[in-house]
XYZ file of C-alpha atoms in Angstrom:
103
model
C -0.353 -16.910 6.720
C 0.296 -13.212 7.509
C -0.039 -12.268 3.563
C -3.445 -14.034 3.884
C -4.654 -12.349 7.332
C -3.709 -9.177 6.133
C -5.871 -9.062 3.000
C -8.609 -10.813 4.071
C -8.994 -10.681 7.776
C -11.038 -8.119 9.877
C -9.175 -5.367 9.794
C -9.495 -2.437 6.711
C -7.468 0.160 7.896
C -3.613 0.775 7.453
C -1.482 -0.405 10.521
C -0.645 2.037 13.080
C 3.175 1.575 12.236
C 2.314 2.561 8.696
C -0.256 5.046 8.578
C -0.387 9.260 8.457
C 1.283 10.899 5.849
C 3.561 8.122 4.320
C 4.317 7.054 0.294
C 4.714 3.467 -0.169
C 7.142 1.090 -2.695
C 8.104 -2.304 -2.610
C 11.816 -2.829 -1.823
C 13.858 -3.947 -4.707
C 14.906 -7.565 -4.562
C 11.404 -8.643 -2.790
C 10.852 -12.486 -2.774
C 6.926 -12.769 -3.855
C 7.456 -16.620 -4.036
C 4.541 -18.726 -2.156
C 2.469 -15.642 -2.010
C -1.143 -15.548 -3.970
C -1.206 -12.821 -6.324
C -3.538 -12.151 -9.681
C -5.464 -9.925 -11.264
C -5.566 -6.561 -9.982
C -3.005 -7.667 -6.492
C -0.843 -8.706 -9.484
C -0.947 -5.933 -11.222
C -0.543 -3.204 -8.338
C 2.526 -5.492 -6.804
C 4.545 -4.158 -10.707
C 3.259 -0.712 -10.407
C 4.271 -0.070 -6.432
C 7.932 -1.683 -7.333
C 8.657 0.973 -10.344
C 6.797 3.993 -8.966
C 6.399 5.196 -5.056
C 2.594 6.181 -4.145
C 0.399 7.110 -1.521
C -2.120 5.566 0.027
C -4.652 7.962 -1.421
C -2.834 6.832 -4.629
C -3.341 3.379 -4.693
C -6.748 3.648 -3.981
C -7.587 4.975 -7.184
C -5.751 2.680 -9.212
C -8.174 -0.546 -11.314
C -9.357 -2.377 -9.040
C -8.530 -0.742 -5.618
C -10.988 1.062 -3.256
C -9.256 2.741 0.117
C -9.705 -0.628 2.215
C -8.383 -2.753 -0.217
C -5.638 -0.589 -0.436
C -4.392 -0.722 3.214
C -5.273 -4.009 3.075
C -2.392 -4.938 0.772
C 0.112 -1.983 2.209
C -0.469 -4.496 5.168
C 0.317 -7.312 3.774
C 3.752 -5.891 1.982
C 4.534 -4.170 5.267
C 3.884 -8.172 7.411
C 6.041 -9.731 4.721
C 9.051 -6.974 5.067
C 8.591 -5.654 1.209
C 7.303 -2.360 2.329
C 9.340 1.091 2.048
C 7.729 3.559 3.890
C 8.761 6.768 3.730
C 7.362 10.051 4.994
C 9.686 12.757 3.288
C 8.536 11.968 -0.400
C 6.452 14.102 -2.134
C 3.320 11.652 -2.335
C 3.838 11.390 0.975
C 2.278 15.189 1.646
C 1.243 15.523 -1.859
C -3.071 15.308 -1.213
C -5.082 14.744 2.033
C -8.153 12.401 1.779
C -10.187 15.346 1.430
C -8.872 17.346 -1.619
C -6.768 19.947 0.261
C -3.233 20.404 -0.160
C -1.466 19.382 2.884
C 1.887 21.728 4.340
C 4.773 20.315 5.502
């Protein structure tokens, strides 16, 4: 119910506990069993669990716009298959509006 909710209910913005400068990966061992995924959900679920991204990251990859893409950080971070972590370097690497962030 909360994978559902999180992708397709009202809200299209990251969770508070989640947002700011963050990179995201799925943890290793994640059960995806009884969970809908295809297409371009499928195909974003095998990226984020070999390579760690940002949010501004994900939203450029096939198929993803920015809402879309918090949308399903969501839904990993409801189902407890969300790392989070704010000292990698996608975490800092680009702000939303082209400039290099400092950290």
């Amino acid at each position: 119910l909360l994978w559902d909710l999180a992708l397709r209910g009202t809200r299209g913005e990251l969770l508070p506990e989640i947002a700011g400068p963050a990179a995201y990966r799925i943890s290793p061992g994640f059960d995806f069993a009884g969970l809908r995924l295809n297409g371009s959900l499928l195909a974003a679920v095998g990226r984020l669990q070999r390579r760690t991204t940002s949010l501004k990251g994900l939203s450029d990859w096939p198929g993803f716009d920015r809402e879309r893409a918090a949308r399903l950080l969501n839904a990993l971070y409801l189902q407890a298959g969300l790392i989070v972590s704010r000292t990698h370097p996608e975490a800092s690497a680009e702000s939303w509006f082209g400039a290099r962030l400092r950290g």
